[in-house]
């Protein structure tokens, strides 16, 4: 069982360590993570062995308070704490109150204590040696008011001493108490001097009572704590913003009427209404209507996505336009938003391996400091210095040696880093994954759904002689509509995009491993692979060259025949994601080896690898073999990251040093991963590695300054430099230095909020995504996906693949040849073709690789009109050559 407890009384790393140790010692507790910044802990335990009460008692016995997170009062619609109950914000408010009133009492205290030294006027009842006791009592009363306001330092500090587990508060309590006790002793001695008329004794203690030091120490530490709490609140801004995203109410359809209810009351199966501008209340599925859904809050994707009936929608996303009705599927703590928040909270609470050094130091630091303070005081007394001098040395050592900076070094950076990742759609499961990610030197990529879209699409239509594209696709889709195979779905979708009317089919049959067949208008239609065609006696040799070229480029050729006659081939491929090539280039530029791992055949894998410039390919791997490949890389001494999205990737993700799950993948893959990429974008994997490096670099900076501060501060406070250089640290300045050290560390961690990944490769234009996805029509060039540009023309089978310009017998008139700069892919080609074909009477064929456009029907059209049409699309026209100019 995993349960979250709120913990009170923690002020430093020593506190969180004591709580963690106390609970970890319980029999039945398997794991404890304590979040110092947000004052909670998450405990994994066996409820049959240890109970909730036992855990609370262990924390209480350690000197702190604990209670289970109250689900009803503290949880909103997302099942997590609301922003209004942010513990960091509550702590900042409390510290602000204490600080204001501490300053109110400190000002007159400082005036009374320091005024006579600089000649400030004093009330008559406080002036002169005869009023020395009143002078001292006034300071004592003002100091006690400050002590009362900051009593938690004393309560927690002395409690930790009694438990023999001293914390930072113990140092503050001992130091300020020593100053106050000495001041009381001075008042008693002055009273005794007045009683026996020994004014020399009165004068000795009159201006040496240290009440102002105690008051100033407490106030300055509260200043530091207040600033620290405000900064700590900013480290959890990402979580707060996520919490604020959760809608508070939902429109539910009941008995035909719209009823507004709290989101917490929404139940699975409820029909919800989401209008334009409203947030989606919970995760669900659209049952009516359509809308443009802004998912930027969840995935970081800025462009709204069109959703319609049957599509899933996520809670906290926004309906930018449209109207939908949806059925609630996942509510409360089961929603995607709640899971993200929980993941970020747990990651921020976890400890990176690098923090173990700080933990070990913190465990012995406070007792060591107390010992150093005692030894330093005794040594200076033995050297013959006044007791007041030795006491101030001891107090300075106690106050300056606060381990706050040391304890804050790692958790602040981890919290900011995980929050920044969440903002970019990158979810780290724990701090260890952040630290390990920056050491990776091999990335293993699953192909389908990771490098590629994971959804097949038609990339080419190649009709046989005497057959049109429309006839081929109509017959193909009419048969394939009965199949649920992904390749069949791709063909049906393409036919719909071509606005083709499908014909009714009968006698549908499917042959496993070969294809399908059906009867359309009393004609037998076959659809399948080459084996099926050959087995049925159909001659496919006329298109064998095209078929070989399709397969060579990693695509799947599907044959179609009618009444024993070949209709043509449709090529289908799982297209490469637009950012995959750039992401792989980034991996290689940062010194990370890339391996493409797939269960596909070697030819397909090599074709994809060639397009993406991946040097290492492992094909034909079974699911169990993927885990073995990861293991082999690790045994070779490599730090391995595995990126995948399927169930068959789960073992490999779990085995890898860092498992990254594509967010659109299965729940099993995501549960097995250390990092989840919500946008299913490989560039986010690059960002995750760079964020990891930035976070660990920030932690190292924080640890360096924390150690450096204490290494320098303790000897200075102990008076080591006094005999040589005359340097002696006043306890008040020691308190200020301690506060500033903690603030410095937290502020340095906050710099991560401005993290932006720097990439070494340029982003491809939005109009030119890789890979090419669309039909390659007769006579056009091959796309970057490698699809051959072949088609039948008349009764001839000779076709040029990837030629600069192909002539078409159906075109009339002399062609105008235009040379164009700026085309980089098939989509550029399509944009230019569309622009030119939009001119009345014009028919254009464009080759992006050759940088040319062959334009027909433009004899009477001015060159400037042709030029403007192309340049409006963002391309440069180099020249226009007409036939009569040859």
Short mmCIF file of C-alpha atoms in Angstrom, two decimals, residues 229-426:
data_model
loop_
_atom_site.label_atom_id
_atom_site.label_comp_id
_atom_site.label_asym_id
_atom_site.label_seq_id
_atom_site.Cartn_x
_atom_site.Cartn_y
_atom_site.Cartn_z
CA UNK A 229 9.65 29.79 1.82
CA UNK A 230 8.65 32.21 -0.92
CA UNK A 231 11.33 30.77 -3.20
CA UNK A 232 10.31 27.23 -2.30
CA UNK A 233 6.76 28.15 -3.27
CA UNK A 234 8.04 29.09 -6.71
CA UNK A 235 9.72 25.71 -7.11
CA UNK A 236 6.28 24.10 -6.97
CA UNK A 237 4.72 26.57 -9.40
CA UNK A 238 4.43 23.85 -12.04
CA UNK A 239 2.32 21.68 -9.74
CA UNK A 240 0.24 24.68 -8.69
CA UNK A 241 -0.43 25.59 -12.30
CA UNK A 242 -1.45 22.01 -13.03
CA UNK A 243 -3.81 22.07 -10.06
CA UNK A 244 -5.33 25.33 -11.25
CA UNK A 245 -6.06 23.77 -14.64
CA UNK A 246 -8.62 21.42 -13.15
CA UNK A 247 -12.15 22.70 -13.86
CA UNK A 248 -14.30 23.07 -10.76
CA UNK A 249 -17.70 22.32 -12.33
CA UNK A 250 -19.16 20.28 -15.18
CA UNK A 251 -22.32 20.46 -17.27
CA UNK A 252 -24.13 17.12 -17.03
CA UNK A 253 -27.05 16.11 -19.21
CA UNK A 254 -29.84 14.70 -17.02
CA UNK A 255 -33.31 13.99 -18.35
CA UNK A 256 -32.65 16.23 -21.34
CA UNK A 257 -31.61 19.21 -19.21
CA UNK A 258 -28.19 20.73 -18.51
CA UNK A 259 -27.23 20.59 -14.84
CA UNK A 260 -24.07 22.15 -13.44
CA UNK A 261 -22.42 20.03 -10.75
CA UNK A 262 -19.00 19.96 -9.03
CA UNK A 263 -16.46 17.95 -11.01
CA UNK A 264 -15.86 15.84 -7.91
CA UNK A 265 -19.43 14.54 -8.29
CA UNK A 266 -19.01 13.37 -11.89
CA UNK A 267 -19.30 9.59 -12.19
CA UNK A 268 -18.14 7.28 -14.99
CA UNK A 269 -20.83 7.02 -17.64
CA UNK A 270 -22.24 10.52 -17.12
CA UNK A 271 -22.98 12.47 -20.30
CA UNK A 272 -21.16 15.80 -20.14
CA UNK A 273 -21.57 18.87 -22.32
CA UNK A 274 -18.53 20.96 -23.27
CA UNK A 275 -19.17 24.26 -25.04
CA UNK A 276 -16.73 26.61 -26.77
CA UNK A 277 -14.31 28.15 -24.29
CA UNK A 278 -15.02 25.58 -21.55
CA UNK A 279 -12.58 23.05 -20.14
CA UNK A 280 -13.12 19.33 -20.53
CA UNK A 281 -14.05 18.24 -16.97
CA UNK A 282 -12.69 14.67 -16.95
CA UNK A 283 -11.22 12.09 -19.32
CA UNK A 284 -13.79 10.64 -21.67
CA UNK A 285 -14.99 9.90 -25.19
CA UNK A 286 -16.98 12.12 -27.57
CA UNK A 287 -20.44 10.76 -28.38
CA UNK A 288 -21.82 13.76 -30.28
CA UNK A 289 -20.43 16.81 -32.08
CA UNK A 290 -16.91 17.95 -32.91
CA UNK A 291 -14.47 20.52 -31.55
CA UNK A 292 -10.94 21.90 -31.78
CA UNK A 293 -9.38 20.83 -28.47
CA UNK A 294 -6.41 22.73 -27.06
CA UNK A 295 -4.23 20.12 -25.33
CA UNK A 296 -1.26 22.42 -24.63
CA UNK A 297 -1.76 22.22 -20.86
CA UNK A 298 -1.25 18.44 -20.92
CA UNK A 299 1.06 17.75 -23.85
CA UNK A 300 2.64 21.15 -24.54
CA UNK A 301 1.34 20.96 -28.12
CA UNK A 302 0.25 24.48 -29.05
CA UNK A 303 -1.98 23.68 -32.05
CA UNK A 304 -5.58 22.64 -31.21
CA UNK A 305 -6.53 19.16 -32.41
CA UNK A 306 -9.79 18.44 -34.22
CA UNK A 307 -11.83 15.85 -32.30
CA UNK A 308 -15.05 14.18 -33.35
CA UNK A 309 -17.34 11.28 -32.38
CA UNK A 310 -15.35 8.33 -31.05
CA UNK A 311 -12.25 10.34 -30.17
CA UNK A 312 -10.91 10.47 -26.64
CA UNK A 313 -10.62 13.78 -24.79
CA UNK A 314 -8.55 14.59 -21.72
CA UNK A 315 -9.63 16.44 -18.61
CA UNK A 316 -8.35 20.04 -18.25
CA UNK A 317 -7.96 20.51 -22.02
CA UNK A 318 -9.94 23.39 -23.54
CA UNK A 319 -12.60 23.44 -26.24
CA UNK A 320 -11.46 26.32 -28.47
CA UNK A 321 -14.32 25.97 -30.97
CA UNK A 322 -17.22 23.62 -31.43
CA UNK A 323 -19.70 21.75 -29.28
CA UNK A 324 -19.39 18.22 -27.96
CA UNK A 325 -21.15 15.75 -25.74
CA UNK A 326 -18.92 13.22 -24.05
CA UNK A 327 -19.25 10.26 -21.76
CA UNK A 328 -17.09 10.34 -18.64
CA UNK A 329 -14.61 7.45 -18.56
CA UNK A 330 -11.96 8.32 -15.95
CA UNK A 331 -12.76 10.64 -13.06
CA UNK A 332 -11.14 11.85 -9.83
CA UNK A 333 -7.68 10.44 -9.21
CA UNK A 334 -7.86 8.33 -12.38
CA UNK A 335 -7.76 11.28 -14.78
CA UNK A 336 -4.65 12.00 -16.81
CA UNK A 337 -4.15 15.34 -15.03
CA UNK A 338 -4.27 13.70 -11.60
CA UNK A 339 -1.76 11.09 -12.68
CA UNK A 340 0.58 13.77 -14.02
CA UNK A 341 0.37 15.74 -10.78
CA UNK A 342 0.98 12.63 -8.71
CA UNK A 343 3.95 11.71 -10.87
CA UNK A 344 5.49 15.18 -10.55
CA UNK A 345 4.94 15.24 -6.77
CA UNK A 346 6.50 11.83 -6.28
CA UNK A 347 9.45 12.72 -8.51
CA UNK A 348 10.09 15.94 -6.59
CA UNK A 349 9.93 14.04 -3.30
CA UNK A 350 12.37 11.35 -4.40
CA UNK A 351 16.11 11.56 -3.89
CA UNK A 352 18.77 11.47 -6.55
CA UNK A 353 21.85 9.33 -5.84
CA UNK A 354 23.94 12.50 -5.83
CA UNK A 355 22.08 13.66 -2.70
CA UNK A 356 23.38 10.74 -0.63
CA UNK A 357 26.59 12.64 0.13
CA UNK A 358 24.62 15.59 1.49
CA UNK A 359 22.45 13.20 3.54
CA UNK A 360 25.50 11.55 5.10
CA UNK A 361 27.01 14.92 5.96
CA UNK A 362 23.73 16.26 7.38
CA UNK A 363 23.39 13.22 9.64
CA UNK A 364 26.55 14.09 11.57
CA UNK A 365 26.74 17.80 10.85
CA UNK A 366 24.65 19.24 13.69
CA UNK A 367 26.25 17.18 16.49
CA UNK A 368 29.67 18.05 15.08
CA UNK A 369 28.83 21.76 15.06
CA UNK A 370 27.66 21.68 18.68
CA UNK A 371 30.91 19.98 19.60
CA UNK A 372 32.95 22.55 17.65
CA UNK A 373 31.09 25.42 19.37
CA UNK A 374 31.78 23.97 22.84
CA UNK A 375 35.44 23.28 22.04
CA UNK A 376 35.92 26.76 20.54
CA UNK A 377 34.41 28.41 23.63
CA UNK A 378 36.61 26.39 25.99
CA UNK A 379 39.76 27.00 23.95
CA UNK A 380 39.28 30.79 23.97
CA UNK A 381 38.63 30.71 27.70
CA UNK A 382 41.80 28.68 28.23
CA UNK A 383 43.70 31.21 26.15
CA UNK A 384 42.71 33.86 28.71
CA UNK A 385 40.08 35.72 26.73
CA UNK A 386 36.98 37.12 28.54
CA UNK A 387 33.94 34.90 28.92
CA UNK A 388 31.90 37.30 26.79
CA UNK A 389 34.40 36.91 23.92
CA UNK A 390 34.39 33.10 24.17
CA UNK A 391 30.60 33.01 24.41
CA UNK A 392 30.19 35.15 21.28
CA UNK A 393 32.53 32.75 19.44
CA UNK A 394 30.42 29.75 20.47
CA UNK A 395 27.16 31.46 19.50
CA UNK A 396 28.58 32.51 16.11
CA UNK A 397 29.66 28.93 15.33
CA UNK A 398 26.21 27.60 16.23
CA UNK A 399 24.33 30.17 14.18
CA UNK A 400 26.44 30.22 11.01
CA UNK A 401 26.62 26.45 10.70
CA UNK A 402 23.01 25.84 9.72
CA UNK A 403 22.78 22.86 7.33
CA UNK A 404 19.84 24.39 5.45
CA UNK A 405 21.84 25.21 2.33
CA UNK A 406 23.20 21.68 2.26
CA UNK A 407 19.76 20.16 2.64
CA UNK A 408 18.15 22.41 0.04
CA UNK A 409 20.84 21.89 -2.61
CA UNK A 410 19.31 18.79 -4.19
CA UNK A 411 15.53 18.88 -3.56
CA UNK A 412 15.05 22.43 -4.82
CA UNK A 413 16.78 21.68 -8.11
CA UNK A 414 14.91 18.37 -8.48
CA UNK A 415 11.56 20.04 -7.87
CA UNK A 416 12.21 22.84 -10.34
CA UNK A 417 13.62 20.38 -12.88
CA UNK A 418 10.63 18.01 -12.69
CA UNK A 419 8.25 20.97 -12.83
CA UNK A 420 9.99 22.35 -15.89
CA UNK A 421 9.81 18.94 -17.50
CA UNK A 422 6.07 18.75 -16.81
CA UNK A 423 5.59 22.12 -18.50
CA UNK A 424 7.22 20.66 -21.62
CA UNK A 425 5.26 17.41 -21.56
CA UNK A 426 8.16 15.43 -20.08
#
